Short mmCIF file of C-alpha atoms and ligand atoms in Angstrom, two decimals:
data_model
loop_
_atom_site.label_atom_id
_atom_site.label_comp_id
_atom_site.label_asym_id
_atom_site.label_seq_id
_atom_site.Cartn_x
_atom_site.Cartn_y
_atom_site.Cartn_z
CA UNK X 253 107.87 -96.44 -69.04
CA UNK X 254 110.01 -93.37 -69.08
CA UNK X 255 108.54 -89.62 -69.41
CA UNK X 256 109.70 -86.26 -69.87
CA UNK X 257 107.46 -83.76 -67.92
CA UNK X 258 108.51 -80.07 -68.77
CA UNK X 259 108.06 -77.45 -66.26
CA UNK X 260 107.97 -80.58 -64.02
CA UNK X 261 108.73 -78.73 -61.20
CA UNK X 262 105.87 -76.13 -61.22
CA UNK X 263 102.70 -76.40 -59.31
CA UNK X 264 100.75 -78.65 -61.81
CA UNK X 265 103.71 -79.91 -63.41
CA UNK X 266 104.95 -81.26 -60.15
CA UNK X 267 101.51 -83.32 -59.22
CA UNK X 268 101.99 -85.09 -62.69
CA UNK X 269 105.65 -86.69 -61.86
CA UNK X 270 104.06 -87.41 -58.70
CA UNK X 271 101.48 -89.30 -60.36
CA UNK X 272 104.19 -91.39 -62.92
CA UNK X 273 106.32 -92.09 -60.17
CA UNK X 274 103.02 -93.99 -57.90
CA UNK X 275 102.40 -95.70 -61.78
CA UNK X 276 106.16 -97.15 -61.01
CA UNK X 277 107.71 -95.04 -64.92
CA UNK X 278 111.15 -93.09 -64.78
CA UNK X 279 110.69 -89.60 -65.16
CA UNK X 280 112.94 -86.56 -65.97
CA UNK X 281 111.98 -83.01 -65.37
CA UNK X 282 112.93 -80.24 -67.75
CA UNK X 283 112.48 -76.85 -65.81
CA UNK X 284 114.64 -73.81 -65.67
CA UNK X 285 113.14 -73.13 -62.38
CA UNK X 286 111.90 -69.58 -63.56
CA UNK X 287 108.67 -69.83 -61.56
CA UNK X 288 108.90 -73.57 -60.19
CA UNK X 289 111.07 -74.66 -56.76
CA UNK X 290 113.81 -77.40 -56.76
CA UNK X 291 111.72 -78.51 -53.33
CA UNK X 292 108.97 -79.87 -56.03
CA UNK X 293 111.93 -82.61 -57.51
CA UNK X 294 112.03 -85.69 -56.03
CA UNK X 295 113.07 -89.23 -57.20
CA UNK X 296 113.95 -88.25 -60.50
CA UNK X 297 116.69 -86.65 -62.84
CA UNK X 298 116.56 -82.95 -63.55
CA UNK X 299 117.57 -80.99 -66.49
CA UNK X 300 118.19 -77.52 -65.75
CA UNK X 301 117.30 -75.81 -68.97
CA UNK X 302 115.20 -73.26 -70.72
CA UNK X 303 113.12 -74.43 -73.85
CA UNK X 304 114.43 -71.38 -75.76
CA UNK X 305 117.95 -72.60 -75.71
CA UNK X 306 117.47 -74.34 -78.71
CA UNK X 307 121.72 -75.74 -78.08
CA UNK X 308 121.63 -76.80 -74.71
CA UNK X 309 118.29 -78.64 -75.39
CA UNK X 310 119.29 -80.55 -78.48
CA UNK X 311 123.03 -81.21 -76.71
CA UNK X 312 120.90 -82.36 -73.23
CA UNK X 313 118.43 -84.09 -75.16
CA UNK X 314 119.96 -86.09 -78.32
CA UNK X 315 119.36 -89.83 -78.79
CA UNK X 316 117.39 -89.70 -75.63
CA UNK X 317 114.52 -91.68 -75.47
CA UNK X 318 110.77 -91.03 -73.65
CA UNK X 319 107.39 -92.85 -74.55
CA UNK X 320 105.79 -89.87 -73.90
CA UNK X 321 106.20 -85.77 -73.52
CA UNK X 322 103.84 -84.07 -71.00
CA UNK X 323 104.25 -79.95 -71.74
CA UNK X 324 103.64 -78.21 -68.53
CA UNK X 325 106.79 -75.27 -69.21
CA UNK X 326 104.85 -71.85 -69.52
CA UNK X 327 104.67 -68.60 -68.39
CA UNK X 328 100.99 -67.85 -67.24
CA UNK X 329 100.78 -64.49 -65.95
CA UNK X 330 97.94 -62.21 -67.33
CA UNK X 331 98.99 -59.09 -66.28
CA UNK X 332 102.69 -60.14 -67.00
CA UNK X 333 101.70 -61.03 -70.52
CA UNK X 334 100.02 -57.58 -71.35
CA UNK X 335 103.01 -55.67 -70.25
CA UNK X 336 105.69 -57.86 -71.81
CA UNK X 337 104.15 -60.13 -75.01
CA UNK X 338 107.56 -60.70 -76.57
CA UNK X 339 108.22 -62.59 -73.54
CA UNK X 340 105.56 -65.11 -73.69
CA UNK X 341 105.88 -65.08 -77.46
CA UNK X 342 109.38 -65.92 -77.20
CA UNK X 343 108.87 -68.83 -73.82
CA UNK X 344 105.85 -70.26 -74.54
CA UNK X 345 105.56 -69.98 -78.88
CA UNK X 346 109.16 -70.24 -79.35
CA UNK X 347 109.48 -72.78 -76.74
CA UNK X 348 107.06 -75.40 -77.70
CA UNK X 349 108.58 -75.47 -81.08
CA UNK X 350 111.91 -75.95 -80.27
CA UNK X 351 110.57 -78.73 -78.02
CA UNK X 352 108.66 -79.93 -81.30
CA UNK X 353 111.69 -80.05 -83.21
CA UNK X 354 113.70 -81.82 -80.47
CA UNK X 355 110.73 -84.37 -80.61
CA UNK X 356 111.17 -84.73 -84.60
CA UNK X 357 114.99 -84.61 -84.53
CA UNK X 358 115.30 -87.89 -82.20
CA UNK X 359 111.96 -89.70 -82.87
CA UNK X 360 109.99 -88.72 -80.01
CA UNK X 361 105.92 -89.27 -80.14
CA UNK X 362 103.41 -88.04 -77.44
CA UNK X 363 103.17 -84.98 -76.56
CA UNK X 364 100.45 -83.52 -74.10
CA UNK X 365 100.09 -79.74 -74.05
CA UNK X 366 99.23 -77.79 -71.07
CA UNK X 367 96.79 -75.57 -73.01
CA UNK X 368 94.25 -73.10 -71.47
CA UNK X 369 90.49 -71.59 -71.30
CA UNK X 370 92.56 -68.12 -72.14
CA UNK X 371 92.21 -68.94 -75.95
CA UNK X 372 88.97 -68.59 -75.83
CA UNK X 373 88.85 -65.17 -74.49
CA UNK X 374 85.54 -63.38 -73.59
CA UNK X 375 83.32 -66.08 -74.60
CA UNK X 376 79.40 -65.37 -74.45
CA UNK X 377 78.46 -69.13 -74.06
CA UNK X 378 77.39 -70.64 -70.74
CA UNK X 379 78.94 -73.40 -71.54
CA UNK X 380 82.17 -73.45 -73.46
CA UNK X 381 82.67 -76.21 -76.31
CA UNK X 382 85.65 -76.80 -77.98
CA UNK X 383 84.42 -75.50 -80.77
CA UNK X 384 83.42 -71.69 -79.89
CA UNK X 385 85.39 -68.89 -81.00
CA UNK X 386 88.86 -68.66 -80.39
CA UNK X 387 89.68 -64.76 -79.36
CA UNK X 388 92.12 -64.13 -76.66
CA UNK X 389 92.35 -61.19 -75.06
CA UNK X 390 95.65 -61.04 -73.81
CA UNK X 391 99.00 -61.97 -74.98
CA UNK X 392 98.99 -65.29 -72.84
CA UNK X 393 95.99 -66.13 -74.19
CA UNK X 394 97.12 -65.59 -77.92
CA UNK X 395 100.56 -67.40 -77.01
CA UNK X 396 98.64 -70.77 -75.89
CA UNK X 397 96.46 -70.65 -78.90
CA UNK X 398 99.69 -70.28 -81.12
CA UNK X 399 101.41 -73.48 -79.53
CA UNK X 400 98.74 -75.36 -80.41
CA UNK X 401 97.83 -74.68 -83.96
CA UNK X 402 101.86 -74.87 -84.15
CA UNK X 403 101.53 -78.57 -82.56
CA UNK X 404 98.60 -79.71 -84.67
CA UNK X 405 100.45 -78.69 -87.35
CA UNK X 406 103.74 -80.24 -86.81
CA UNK X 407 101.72 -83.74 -85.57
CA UNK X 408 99.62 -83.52 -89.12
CA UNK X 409 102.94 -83.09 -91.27
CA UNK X 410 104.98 -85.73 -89.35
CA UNK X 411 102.38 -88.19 -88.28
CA UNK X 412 102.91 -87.55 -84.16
CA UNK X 413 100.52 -88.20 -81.44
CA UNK X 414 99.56 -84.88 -79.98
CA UNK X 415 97.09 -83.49 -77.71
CA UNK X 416 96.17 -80.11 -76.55
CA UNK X 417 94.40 -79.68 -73.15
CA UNK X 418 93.04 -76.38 -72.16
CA UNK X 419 92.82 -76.03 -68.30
CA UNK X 420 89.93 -73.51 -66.28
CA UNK X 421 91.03 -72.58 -63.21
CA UNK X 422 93.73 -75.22 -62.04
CA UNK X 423 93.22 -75.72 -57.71
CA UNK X 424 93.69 -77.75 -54.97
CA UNK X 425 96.44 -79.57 -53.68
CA UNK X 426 97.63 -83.04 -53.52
CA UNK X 427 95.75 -85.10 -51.05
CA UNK X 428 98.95 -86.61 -48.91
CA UNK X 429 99.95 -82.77 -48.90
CA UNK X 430 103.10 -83.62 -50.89
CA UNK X 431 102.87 -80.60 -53.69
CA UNK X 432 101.02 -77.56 -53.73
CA UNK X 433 100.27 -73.76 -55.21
CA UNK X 434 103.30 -71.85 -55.06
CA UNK X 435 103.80 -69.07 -57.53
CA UNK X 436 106.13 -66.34 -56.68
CA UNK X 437 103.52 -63.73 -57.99
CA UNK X 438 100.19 -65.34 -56.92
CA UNK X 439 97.04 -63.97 -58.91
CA UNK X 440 95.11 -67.09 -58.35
CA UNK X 441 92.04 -66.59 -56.25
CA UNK X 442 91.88 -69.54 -53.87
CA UNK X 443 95.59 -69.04 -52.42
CA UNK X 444 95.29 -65.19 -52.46
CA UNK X 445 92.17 -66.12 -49.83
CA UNK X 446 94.14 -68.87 -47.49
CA UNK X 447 97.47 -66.87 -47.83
CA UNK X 448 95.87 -63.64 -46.45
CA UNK X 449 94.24 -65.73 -43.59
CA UNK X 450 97.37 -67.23 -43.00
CA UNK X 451 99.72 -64.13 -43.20
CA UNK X 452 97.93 -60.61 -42.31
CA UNK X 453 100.72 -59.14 -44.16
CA UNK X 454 99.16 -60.32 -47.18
CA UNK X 455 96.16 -57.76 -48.19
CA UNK X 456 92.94 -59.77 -50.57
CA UNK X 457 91.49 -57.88 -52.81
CA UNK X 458 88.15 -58.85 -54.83
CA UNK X 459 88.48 -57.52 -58.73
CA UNK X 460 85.40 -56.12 -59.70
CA UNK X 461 81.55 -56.25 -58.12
CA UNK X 462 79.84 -54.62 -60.86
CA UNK X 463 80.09 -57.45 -63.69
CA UNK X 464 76.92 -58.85 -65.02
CA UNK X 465 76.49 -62.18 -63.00
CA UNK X 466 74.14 -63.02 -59.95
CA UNK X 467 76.27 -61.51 -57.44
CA UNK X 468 78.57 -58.97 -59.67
CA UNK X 469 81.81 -60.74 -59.55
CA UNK X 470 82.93 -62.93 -61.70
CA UNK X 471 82.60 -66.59 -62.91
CA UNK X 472 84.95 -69.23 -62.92
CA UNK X 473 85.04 -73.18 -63.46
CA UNK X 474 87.50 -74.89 -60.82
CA UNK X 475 89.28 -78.39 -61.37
CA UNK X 476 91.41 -79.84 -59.03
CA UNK X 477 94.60 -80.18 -59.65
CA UNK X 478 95.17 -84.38 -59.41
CA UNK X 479 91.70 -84.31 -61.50
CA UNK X 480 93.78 -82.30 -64.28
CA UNK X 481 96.62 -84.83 -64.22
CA UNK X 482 94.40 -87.84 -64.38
CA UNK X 483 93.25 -86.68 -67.90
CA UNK X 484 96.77 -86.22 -68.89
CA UNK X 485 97.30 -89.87 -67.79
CA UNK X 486 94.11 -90.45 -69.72
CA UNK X 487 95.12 -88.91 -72.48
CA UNK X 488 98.17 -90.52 -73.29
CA UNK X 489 97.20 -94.10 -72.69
CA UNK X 490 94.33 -93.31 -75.22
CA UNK X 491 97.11 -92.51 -78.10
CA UNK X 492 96.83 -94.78 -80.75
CA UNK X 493 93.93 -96.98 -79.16
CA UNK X 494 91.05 -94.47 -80.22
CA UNK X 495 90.54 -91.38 -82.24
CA UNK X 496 90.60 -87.70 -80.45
CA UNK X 497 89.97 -84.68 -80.43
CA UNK X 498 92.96 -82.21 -81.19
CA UNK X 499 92.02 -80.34 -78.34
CA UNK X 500 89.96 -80.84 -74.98
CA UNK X 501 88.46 -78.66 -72.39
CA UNK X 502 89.17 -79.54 -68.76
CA UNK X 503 87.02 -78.37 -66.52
CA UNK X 504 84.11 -79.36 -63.83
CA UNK X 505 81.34 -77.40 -66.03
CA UNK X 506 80.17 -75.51 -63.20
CA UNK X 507 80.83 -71.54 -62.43
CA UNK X 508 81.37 -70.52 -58.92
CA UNK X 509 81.44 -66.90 -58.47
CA UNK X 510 84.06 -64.99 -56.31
CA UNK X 511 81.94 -64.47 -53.45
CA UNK X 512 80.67 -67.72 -53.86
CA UNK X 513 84.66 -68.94 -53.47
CA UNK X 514 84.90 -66.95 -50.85
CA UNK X 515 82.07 -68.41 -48.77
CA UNK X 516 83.15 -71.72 -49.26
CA UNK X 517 86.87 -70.70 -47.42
CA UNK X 518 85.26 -69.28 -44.64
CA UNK X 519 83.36 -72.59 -44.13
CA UNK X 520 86.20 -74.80 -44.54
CA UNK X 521 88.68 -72.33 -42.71
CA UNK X 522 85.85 -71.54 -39.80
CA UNK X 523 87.21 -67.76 -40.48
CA UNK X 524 85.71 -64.54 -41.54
CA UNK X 525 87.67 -62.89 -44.70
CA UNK X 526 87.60 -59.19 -44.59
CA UNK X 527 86.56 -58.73 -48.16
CA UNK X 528 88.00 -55.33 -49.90
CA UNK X 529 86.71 -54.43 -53.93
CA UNK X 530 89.15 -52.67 -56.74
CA UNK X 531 88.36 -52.28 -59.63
CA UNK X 532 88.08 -54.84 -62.40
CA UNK X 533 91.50 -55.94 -63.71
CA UNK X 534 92.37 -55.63 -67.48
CA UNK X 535 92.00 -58.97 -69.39
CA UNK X 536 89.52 -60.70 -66.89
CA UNK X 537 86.48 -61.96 -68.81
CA UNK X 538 83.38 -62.07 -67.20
CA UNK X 539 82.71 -65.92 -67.11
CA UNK X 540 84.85 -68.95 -68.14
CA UNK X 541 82.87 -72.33 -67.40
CA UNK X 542 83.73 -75.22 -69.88
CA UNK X 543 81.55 -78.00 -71.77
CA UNK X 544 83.03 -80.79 -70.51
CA UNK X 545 80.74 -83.68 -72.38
CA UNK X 546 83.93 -84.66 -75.25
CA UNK X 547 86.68 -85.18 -72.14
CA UNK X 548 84.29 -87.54 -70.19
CA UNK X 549 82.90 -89.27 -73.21
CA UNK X 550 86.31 -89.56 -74.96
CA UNK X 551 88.60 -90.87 -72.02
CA UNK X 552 86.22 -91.88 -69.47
CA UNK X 553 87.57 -89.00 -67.22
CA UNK X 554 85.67 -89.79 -63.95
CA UNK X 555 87.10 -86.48 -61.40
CA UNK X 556 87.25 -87.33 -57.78
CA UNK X 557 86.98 -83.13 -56.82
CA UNK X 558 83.63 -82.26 -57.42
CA UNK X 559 83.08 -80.39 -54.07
CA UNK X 560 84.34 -77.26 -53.45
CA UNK X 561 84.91 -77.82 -49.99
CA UNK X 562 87.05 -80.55 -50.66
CA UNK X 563 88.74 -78.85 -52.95
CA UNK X 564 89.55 -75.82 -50.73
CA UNK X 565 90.36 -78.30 -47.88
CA UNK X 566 92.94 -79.96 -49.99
CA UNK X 567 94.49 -76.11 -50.74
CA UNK X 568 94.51 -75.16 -47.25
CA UNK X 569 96.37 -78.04 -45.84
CA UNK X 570 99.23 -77.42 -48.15
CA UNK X 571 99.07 -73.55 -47.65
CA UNK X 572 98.95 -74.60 -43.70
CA UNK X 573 102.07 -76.32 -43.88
CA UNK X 574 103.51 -74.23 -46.31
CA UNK X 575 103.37 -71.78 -43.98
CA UNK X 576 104.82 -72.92 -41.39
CA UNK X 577 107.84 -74.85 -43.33
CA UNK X 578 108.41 -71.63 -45.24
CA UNK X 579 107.07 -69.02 -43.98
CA UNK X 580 105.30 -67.59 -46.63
N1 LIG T 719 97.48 -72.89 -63.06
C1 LIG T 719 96.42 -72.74 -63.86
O1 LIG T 719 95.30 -72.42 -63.41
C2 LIG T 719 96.56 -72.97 -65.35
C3 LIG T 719 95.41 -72.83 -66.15
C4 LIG T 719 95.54 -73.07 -67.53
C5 LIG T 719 96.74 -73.43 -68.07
N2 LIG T 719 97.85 -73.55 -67.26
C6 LIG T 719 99.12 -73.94 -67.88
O2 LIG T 719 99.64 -75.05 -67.20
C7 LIG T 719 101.07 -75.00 -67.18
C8 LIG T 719 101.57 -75.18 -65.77
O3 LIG T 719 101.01 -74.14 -64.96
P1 LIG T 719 101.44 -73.95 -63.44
O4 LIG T 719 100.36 -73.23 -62.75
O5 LIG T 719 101.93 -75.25 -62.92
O6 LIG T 719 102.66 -72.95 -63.62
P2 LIG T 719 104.08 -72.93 -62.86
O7 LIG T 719 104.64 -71.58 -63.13
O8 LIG T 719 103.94 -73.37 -61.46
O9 LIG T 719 104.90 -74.04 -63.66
C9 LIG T 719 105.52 -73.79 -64.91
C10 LIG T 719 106.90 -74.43 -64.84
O10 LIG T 719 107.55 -74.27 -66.11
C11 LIG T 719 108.91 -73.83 -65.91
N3 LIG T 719 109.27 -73.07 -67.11
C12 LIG T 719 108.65 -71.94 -67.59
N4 LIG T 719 109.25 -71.54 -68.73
C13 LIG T 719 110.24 -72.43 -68.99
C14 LIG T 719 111.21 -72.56 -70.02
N5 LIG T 719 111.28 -71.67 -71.02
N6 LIG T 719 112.07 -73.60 -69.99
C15 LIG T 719 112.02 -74.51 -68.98
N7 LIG T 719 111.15 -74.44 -67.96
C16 LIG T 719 110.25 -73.41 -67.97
C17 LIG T 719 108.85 -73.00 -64.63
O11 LIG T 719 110.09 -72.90 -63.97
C18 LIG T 719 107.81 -73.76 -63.80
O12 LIG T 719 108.39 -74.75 -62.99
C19 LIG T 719 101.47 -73.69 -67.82
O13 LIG T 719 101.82 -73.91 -69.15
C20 LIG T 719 100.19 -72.86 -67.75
O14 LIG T 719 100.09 -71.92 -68.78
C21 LIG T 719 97.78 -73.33 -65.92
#
């Protein structure tokens, strides 16, 4: 089988051509390389080009054939969104529909949508359904949410195969310590933790003690990274064999604090992390942990990660050699 995997050469992105190639399909990666590393392309053609370049997409593109589209190609910076919306209007709004028309214009079917727990925004609920209120709180947020009524929309009018899955907090690394986190601007608690161990240069902060949770920080629901791109797998063998959802949540459904994050590093690390509080960061909401009953009903999704420590293990191998291969 042959797959296109935009922003294939991103962190999560990245893990899922690793995963087609093992499953023996031909893959190309579409990535402009904007936030993901040429190191992350292996065995597999590469199309150097942004989705809002609606000519060099269609020219690159035409009478090109794929059994199925996995959407990875983002921009997913909070703080970045709040300070410059047009720009995640324009990449991730703009660009999913210029991928959607690309899809309609040469018959493609099957697209899977890296969608996030951001469109839900501050949600109340313990445990996040589907179904809750959609009210994002920041422009990335309100971007994701866009794509996706844009996709259900397009896939109702022309009959396509589509799938939306919203991601919690994405972690880990892959197992044989292939691929790994590496975002230029890293706001992601796990490798902000391992990369200050590993670098001194690099200072941790902890955003916020004074939230309303059982230790004052905040909440979060972590899935491993080859978990995440097991239900993409999932997902698009299920097309066409039974009905789904539009959207599904993708999560462990369980909330780890910060300090409780923290802990688990400095067991798997065997170090002691100096930890410094700022205040609270604009756009954070207090706690994001999903319902994750439809995704393990609906495709059987069975993670492997359901420790933390095996989850942080995972991370800091990669960071380890990371390190030392790049120095950063
Ligand atoms: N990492 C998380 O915790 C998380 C959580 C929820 C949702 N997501 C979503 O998952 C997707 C992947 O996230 P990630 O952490 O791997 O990010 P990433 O930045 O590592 O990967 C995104 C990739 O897309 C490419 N890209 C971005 N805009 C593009 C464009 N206009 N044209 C072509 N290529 C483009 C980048 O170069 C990069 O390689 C994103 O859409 C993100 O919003 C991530």
């Amino acid at each position: 089988m042959k797959f296109l995997v935009t922003g294939g050469a991103g962190y999560i992105g990245s893990h899922m051509v690793n995963l087609l190639l093992k499953k023996n399909s031909e893959v190309v990666v579409l990535d402009n390389l904007s936030t993901g590393h040429e190191y992350n392309i292996q065995d597999c053609e590469h199309l150097n080009i942004d989705l809002v370049d609606t000519e060099n997409l269609s020219k690159k593109l035409n009478k090109r054939k794929f059994d199925g589209i996995f959407h990875f190609a983002g921009k997913s910076l909070v703080s970045e969104s709040i300070n410059n919306p047009d720009l995640y209007y324009l990449n991730n709004i703009t660009g999913t529909k210029n991928l959607l028309k690309v899809m309609l214009d040469n018959d493609l079917n099957n697209l899977i949508f890296s969608s996030s727990a951001a469109v839900y925004g501050k949600s109340e609920l313990d445990f996040i359904t589907e179904d809750a209120n959609k009210m994002p709180i920041n422009p990335y947020g309100k971007s994701k949410l866009q794509a996706e009524k844009d996709i259900n929309q397009t896939s109702k009018q022309y009959g396509l195969n589509s799938i939306s899955l919203r991601y919690f907090n994405a972690c880990g690394a892959d197992p044989e310590g292939k691929f790994g986190e590496d975002h230029a601007c890293e706001t992601h608690l796990i490798p902000n933790i391992l990369q200050s161990l590993l670098d001194p240069k690099e200072e941790f902060y902890v955003y916020g003690n004074n939230y309303p949770t059982k230790d004052g920080t905040c909440i979060r629901d972590y899935v491993h990274v080859s978990d995440i791109v097991d239900t993409h797998y999932l997902a698009f063998e299920n097309f066409g064999v039974s009905r789904m959802q539009q959207a599904y949540n993708i999560g462990i459904g369980k909330g780890f604090s910060v300090l409780e994050i923290i802990k688990a590093c400095e067991q798997v690390t065997k170090n002691k992390i100096d930890i410094k509080f700022k205040d609270k960061r604009e756009g954070d909401p207090i706690s994001l942990v999903a319902d994750n009953k439809s995704i393990l009903a609906d495709l059987n999704w069975n993670p492997q990660f359901t420790s933390m420590t095996n989850i942080i293990d995972s991370a800091w191998r990669w960071h380890t050699k990371r390190f030392i291969l790049y120095g950063h």
